[in-house]
mmCIF file of C-alpha atoms in Angstrom:
data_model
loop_
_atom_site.group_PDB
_atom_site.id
_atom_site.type_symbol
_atom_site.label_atom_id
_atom_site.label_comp_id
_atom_site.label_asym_id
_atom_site.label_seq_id
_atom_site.Cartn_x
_atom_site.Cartn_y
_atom_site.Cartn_z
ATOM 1 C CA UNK A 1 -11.556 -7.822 -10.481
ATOM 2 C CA UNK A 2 -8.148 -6.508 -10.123
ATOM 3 C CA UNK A 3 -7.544 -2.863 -11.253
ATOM 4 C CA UNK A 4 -3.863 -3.066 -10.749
ATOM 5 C CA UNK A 5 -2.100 -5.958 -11.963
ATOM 6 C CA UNK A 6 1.796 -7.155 -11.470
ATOM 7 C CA UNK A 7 2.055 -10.382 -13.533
ATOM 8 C CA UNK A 8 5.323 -11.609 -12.608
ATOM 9 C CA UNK A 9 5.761 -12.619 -8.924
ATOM 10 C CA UNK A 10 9.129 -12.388 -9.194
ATOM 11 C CA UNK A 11 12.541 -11.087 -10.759
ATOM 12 C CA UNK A 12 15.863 -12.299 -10.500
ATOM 13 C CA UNK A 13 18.743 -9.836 -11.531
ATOM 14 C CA UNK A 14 22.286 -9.697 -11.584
ATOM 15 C CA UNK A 15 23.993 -6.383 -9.795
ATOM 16 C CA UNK A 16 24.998 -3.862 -11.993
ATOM 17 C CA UNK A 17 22.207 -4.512 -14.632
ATOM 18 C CA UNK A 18 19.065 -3.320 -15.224
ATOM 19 C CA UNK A 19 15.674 -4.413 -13.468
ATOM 20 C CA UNK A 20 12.538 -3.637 -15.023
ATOM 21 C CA UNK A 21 9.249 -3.914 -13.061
ATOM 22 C CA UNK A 22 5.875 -4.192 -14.975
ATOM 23 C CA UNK A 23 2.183 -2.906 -13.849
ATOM 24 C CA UNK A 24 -0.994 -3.035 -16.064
ATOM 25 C CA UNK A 25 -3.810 -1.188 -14.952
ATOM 26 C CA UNK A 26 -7.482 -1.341 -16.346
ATOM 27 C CA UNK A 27 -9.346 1.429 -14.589
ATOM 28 C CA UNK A 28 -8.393 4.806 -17.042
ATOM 29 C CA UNK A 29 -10.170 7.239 -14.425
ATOM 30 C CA UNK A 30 -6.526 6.210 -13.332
ATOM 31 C CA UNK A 31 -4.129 9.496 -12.739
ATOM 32 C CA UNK A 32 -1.643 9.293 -10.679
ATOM 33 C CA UNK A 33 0.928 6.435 -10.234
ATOM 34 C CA UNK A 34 2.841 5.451 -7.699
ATOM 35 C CA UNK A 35 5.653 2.565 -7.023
ATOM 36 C CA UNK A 36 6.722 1.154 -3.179
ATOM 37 C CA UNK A 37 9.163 -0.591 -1.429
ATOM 38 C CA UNK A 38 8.775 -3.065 1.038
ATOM 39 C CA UNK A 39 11.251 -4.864 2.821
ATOM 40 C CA UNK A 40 10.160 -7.992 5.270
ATOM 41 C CA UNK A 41 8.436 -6.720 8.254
ATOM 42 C CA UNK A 42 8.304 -3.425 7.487
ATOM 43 C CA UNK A 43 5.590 -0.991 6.095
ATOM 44 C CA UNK A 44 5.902 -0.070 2.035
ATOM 45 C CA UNK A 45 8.290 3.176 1.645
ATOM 46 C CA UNK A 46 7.135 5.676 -1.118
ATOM 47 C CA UNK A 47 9.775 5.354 -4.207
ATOM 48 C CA UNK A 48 8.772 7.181 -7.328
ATOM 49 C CA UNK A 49 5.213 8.778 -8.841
ATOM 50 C CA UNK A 50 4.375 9.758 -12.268
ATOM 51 C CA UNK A 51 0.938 11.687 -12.962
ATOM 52 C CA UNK A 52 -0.933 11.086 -16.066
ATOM 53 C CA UNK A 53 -0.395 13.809 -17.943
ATOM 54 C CA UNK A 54 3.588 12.439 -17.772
ATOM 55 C CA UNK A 55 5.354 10.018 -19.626
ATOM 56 C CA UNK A 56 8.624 9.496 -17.680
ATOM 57 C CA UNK A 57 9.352 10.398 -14.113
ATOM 58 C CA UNK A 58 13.548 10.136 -13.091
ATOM 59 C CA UNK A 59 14.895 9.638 -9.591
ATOM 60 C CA UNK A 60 18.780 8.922 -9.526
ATOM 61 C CA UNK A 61 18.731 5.223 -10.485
ATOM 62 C CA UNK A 62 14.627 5.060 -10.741
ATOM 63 C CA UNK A 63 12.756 5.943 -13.705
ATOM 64 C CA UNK A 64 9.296 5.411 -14.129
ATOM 65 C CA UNK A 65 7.865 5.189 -17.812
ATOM 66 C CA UNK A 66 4.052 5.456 -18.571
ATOM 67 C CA UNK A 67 2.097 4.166 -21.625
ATOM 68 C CA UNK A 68 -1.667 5.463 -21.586
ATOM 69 C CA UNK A 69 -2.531 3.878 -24.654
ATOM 70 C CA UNK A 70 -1.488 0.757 -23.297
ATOM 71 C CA UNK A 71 -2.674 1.168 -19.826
ATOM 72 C CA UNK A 72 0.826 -0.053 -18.418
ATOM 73 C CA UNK A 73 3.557 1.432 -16.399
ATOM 74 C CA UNK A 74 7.225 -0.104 -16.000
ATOM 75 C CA UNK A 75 10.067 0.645 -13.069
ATOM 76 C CA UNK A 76 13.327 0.827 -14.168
ATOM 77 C CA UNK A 77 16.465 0.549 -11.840
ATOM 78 C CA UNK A 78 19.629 1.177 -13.107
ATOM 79 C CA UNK A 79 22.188 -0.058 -12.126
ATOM 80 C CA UNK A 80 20.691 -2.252 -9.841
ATOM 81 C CA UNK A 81 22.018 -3.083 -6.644
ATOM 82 C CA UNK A 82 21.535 -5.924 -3.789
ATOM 83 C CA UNK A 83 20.080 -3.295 -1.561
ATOM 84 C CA UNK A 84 17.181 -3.051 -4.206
ATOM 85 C CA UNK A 85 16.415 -6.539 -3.612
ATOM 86 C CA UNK A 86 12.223 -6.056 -2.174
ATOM 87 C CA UNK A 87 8.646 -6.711 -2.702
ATOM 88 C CA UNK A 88 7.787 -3.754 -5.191
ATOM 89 C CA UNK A 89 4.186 -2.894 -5.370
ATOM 90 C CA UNK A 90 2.622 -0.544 -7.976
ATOM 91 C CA UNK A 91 -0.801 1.676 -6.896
ATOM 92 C CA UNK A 92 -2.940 3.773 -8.782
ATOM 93 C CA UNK A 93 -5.068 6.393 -7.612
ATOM 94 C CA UNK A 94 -7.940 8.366 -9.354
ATOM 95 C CA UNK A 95 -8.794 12.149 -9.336
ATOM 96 C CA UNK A 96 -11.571 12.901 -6.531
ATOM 97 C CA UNK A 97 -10.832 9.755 -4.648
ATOM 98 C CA UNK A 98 -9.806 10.298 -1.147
ATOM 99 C CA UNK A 99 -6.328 8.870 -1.697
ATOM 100 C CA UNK A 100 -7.014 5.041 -1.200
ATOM 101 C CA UNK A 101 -4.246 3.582 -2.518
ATOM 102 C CA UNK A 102 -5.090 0.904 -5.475
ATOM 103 C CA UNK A 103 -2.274 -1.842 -5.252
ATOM 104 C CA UNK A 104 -0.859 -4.430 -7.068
ATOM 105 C CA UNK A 105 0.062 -7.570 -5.726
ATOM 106 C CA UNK A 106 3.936 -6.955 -6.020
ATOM 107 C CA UNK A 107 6.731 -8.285 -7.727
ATOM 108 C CA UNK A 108 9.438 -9.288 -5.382
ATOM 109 C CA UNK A 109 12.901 -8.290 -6.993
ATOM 110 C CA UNK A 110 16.502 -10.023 -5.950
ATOM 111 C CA UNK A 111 19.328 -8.679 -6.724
ATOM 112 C CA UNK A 112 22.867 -11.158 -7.184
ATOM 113 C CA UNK A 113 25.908 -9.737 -5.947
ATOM 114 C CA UNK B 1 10.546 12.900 13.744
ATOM 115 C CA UNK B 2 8.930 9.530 14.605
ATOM 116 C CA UNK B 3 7.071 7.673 12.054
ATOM 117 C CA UNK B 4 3.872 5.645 11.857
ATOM 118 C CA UNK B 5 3.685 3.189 14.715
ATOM 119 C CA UNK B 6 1.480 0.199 14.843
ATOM 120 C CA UNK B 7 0.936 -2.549 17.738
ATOM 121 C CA UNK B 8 0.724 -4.751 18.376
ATOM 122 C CA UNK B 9 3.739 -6.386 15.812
ATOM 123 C CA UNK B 10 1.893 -9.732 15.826
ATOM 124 C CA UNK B 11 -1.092 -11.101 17.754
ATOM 125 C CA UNK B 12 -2.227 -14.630 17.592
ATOM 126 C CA UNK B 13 -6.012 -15.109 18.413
ATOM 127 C CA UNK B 14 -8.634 -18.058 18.202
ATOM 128 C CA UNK B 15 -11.406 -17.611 15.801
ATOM 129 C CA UNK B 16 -14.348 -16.404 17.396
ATOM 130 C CA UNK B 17 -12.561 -13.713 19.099
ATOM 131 C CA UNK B 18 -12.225 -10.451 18.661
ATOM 132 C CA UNK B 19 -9.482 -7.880 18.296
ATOM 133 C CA UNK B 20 -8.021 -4.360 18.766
ATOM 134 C CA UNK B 21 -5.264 -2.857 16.571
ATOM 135 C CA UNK B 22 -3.429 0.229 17.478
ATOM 136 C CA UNK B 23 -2.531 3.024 15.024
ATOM 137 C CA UNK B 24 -0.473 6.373 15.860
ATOM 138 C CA UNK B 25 0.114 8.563 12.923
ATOM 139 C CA UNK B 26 2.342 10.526 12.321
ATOM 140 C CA UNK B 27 1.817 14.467 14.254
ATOM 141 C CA UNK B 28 0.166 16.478 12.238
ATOM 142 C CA UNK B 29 -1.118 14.333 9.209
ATOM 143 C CA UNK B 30 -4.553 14.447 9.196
ATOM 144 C CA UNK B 31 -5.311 11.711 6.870
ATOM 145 C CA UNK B 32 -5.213 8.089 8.137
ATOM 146 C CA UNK B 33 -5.929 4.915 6.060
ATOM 147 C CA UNK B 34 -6.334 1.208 6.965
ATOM 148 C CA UNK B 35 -5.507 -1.415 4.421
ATOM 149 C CA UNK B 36 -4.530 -5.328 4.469
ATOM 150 C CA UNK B 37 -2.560 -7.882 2.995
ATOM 151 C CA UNK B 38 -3.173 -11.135 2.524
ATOM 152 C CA UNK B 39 -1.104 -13.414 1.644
ATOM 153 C CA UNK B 40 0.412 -13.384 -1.807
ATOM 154 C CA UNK B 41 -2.491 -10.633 -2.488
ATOM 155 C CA UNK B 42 -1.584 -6.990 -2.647
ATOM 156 C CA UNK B 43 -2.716 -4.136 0.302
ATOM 157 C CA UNK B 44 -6.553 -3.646 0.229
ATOM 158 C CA UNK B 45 -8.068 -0.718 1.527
ATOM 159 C CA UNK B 46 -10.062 -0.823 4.030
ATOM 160 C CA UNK B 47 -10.901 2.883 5.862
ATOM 161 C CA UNK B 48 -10.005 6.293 5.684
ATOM 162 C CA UNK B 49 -10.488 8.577 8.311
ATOM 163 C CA UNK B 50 -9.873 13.017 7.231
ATOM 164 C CA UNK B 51 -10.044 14.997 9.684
ATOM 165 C CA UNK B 52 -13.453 15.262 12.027
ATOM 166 C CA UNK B 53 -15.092 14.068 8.708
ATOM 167 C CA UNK B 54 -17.521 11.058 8.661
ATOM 168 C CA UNK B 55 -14.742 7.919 7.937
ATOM 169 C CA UNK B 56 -14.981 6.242 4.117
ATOM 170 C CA UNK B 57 -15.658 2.498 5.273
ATOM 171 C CA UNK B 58 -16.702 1.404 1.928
ATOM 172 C CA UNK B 59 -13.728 -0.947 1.665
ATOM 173 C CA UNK B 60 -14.584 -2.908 4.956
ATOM 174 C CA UNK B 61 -15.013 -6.575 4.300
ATOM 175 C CA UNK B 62 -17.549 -7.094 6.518
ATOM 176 C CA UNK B 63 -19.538 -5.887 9.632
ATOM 177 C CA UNK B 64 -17.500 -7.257 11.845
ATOM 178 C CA UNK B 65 -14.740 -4.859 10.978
ATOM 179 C CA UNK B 66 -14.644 -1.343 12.561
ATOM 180 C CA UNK B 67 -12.560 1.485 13.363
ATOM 181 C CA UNK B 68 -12.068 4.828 15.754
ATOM 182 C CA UNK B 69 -10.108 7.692 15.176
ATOM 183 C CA UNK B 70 -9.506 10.439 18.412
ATOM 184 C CA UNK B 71 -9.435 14.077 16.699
ATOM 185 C CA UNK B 72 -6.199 13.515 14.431
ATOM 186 C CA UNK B 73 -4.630 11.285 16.335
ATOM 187 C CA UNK B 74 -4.410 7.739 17.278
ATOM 188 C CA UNK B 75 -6.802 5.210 15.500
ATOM 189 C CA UNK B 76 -8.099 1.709 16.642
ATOM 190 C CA UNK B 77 -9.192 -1.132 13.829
ATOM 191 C CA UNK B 78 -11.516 -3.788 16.226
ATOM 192 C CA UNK B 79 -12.714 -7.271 14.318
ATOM 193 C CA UNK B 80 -15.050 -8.994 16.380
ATOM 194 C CA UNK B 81 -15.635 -12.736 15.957
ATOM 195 C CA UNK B 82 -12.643 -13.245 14.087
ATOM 196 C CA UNK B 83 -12.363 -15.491 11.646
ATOM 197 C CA UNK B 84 -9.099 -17.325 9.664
ATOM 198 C CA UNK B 85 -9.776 -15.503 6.528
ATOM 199 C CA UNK B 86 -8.953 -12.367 8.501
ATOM 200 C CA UNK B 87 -5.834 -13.368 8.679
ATOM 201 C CA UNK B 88 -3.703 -10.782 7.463
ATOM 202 C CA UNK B 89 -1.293 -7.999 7.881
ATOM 203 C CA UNK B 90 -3.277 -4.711 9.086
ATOM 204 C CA UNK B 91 -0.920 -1.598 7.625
ATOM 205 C CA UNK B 92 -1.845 1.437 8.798
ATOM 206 C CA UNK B 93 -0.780 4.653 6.785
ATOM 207 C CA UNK B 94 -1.319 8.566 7.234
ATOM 208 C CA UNK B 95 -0.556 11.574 5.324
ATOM 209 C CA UNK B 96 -0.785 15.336 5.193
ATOM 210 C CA UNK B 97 -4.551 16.847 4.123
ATOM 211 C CA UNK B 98 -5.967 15.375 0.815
ATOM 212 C CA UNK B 99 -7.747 15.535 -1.389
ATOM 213 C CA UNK B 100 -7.600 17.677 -4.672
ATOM 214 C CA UNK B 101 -3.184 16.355 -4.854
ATOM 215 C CA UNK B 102 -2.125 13.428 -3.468
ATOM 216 C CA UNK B 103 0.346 14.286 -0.515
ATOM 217 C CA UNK B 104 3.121 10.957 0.467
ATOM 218 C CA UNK B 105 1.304 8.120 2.396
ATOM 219 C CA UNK B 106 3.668 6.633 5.441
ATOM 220 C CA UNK B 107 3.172 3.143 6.400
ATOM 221 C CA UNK B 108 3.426 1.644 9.713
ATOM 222 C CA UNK B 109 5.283 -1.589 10.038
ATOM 223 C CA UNK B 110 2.017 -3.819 10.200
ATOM 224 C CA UNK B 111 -0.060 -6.260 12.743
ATOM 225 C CA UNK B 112 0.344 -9.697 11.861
ATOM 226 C CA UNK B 113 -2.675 -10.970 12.523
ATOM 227 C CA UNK B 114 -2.773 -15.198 12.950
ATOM 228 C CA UNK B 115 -6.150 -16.230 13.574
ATOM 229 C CA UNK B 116 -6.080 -20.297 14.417
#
């Protein structure tokens, strides 16, 4: 049963715009969020976190928005560019784990020059 | 600084076989975690190894699967009588000392592991 869940496989966006990456999550022990990027053949590369008690986390062009209520979490990139263009993953973690990452299956995000 | 280095990059074994993966953390993180992906599936933890503290193996598949850790240092993920569903890619990450706040885990580049 998948705690994490990234519906859409995949995202097709034009440069300049903005790209907006879902996660739902079903596990509400959840606190602490996280969102990576992976390029091909290499490891996932820490972007952006938001903790529970948060609502909106900003990085330069990455802002990440949570909705407790609704259990889901969203990745904004604005303006998006083709260097953005990865496999994005969203993880969860829950207070007194031991930090084992809980991932989503990805959403793999192309940006169009 | 160097980062988290796995070998090998890919390794192509017959079922029935079994196999060693290499981890090297990064110096000084004393936290190191195993997870896979298969394909189309996201990363799915495997181990976690803190320290000179007994490892957490509760997300190994199977009893086939095993791992080492030297001190804080380098770590070794064996599968013995391999088998296709194993197929995967084996990250390796590590991180400075949880628990209590999560500190920044840094992947590895991955084994690509083919079984045929």
């Amino acid at each position: 049963d998948q705690q994490v869940k990234q519906n859409s496989p995949s995202l097709s966006v034009q440069e300049g715009r903005i790209s907006i990456l879902n996660c739902d999550y079903t596990n509400s022990m959840f606190d602490y969020f996280l969102w990576y990027k992976k390029y091909p053949a290499e490891g996932p590369t820490f972007l952006i976190s938001i903790s529970s008690i948060k609502d909106k986390n900003e990085d330069g062009r990455f802002t990440v928005f949570l909705n407790k209520s609704a259990k889901h979490l969203s990745l904004h990139i604005v303006p998006s560019q083709p260097g953005d263009s990865a496999v994005y993953f969203c993880a969860a973690l829950y207070g007194g784990s031991q930090g084992n990452l809980i991932f989503g299956k990805g959403t793999k995000l192309s940006v169009k020059p | 600084g160097a980062g988290v280095s796995q070998s090998p990059s890919n390794k192509v074994t017959e079922k029935g076989k079994d196999v060693e993966l290499r981890c090297d953390p990064i110096s000084g993180h004393t936290a190191l975690y195993w997870y896979r992906q298969r394909l189309g599936q996201g990363l799915e933890f495997l181990i976690y190894f803190q320290g000179n503290s007994a490892p957490d193996k509760s997300g190994l598949p199977s009893d086939r699967f095993s791992a080492e850790r030297t001190g804080e240092s380098v770590s070794t993920l064996t599968i013995q009588r391999t088998q296709q569903e194993d197929s995967a890619v084996y990250l390796c990450a590590s991180s400075l000392e949880p628990p209590g706040q999560y500190n920044e885990q840094f992947f590895g580049p991955g084994t690509r592991l083919t079984v045929l």
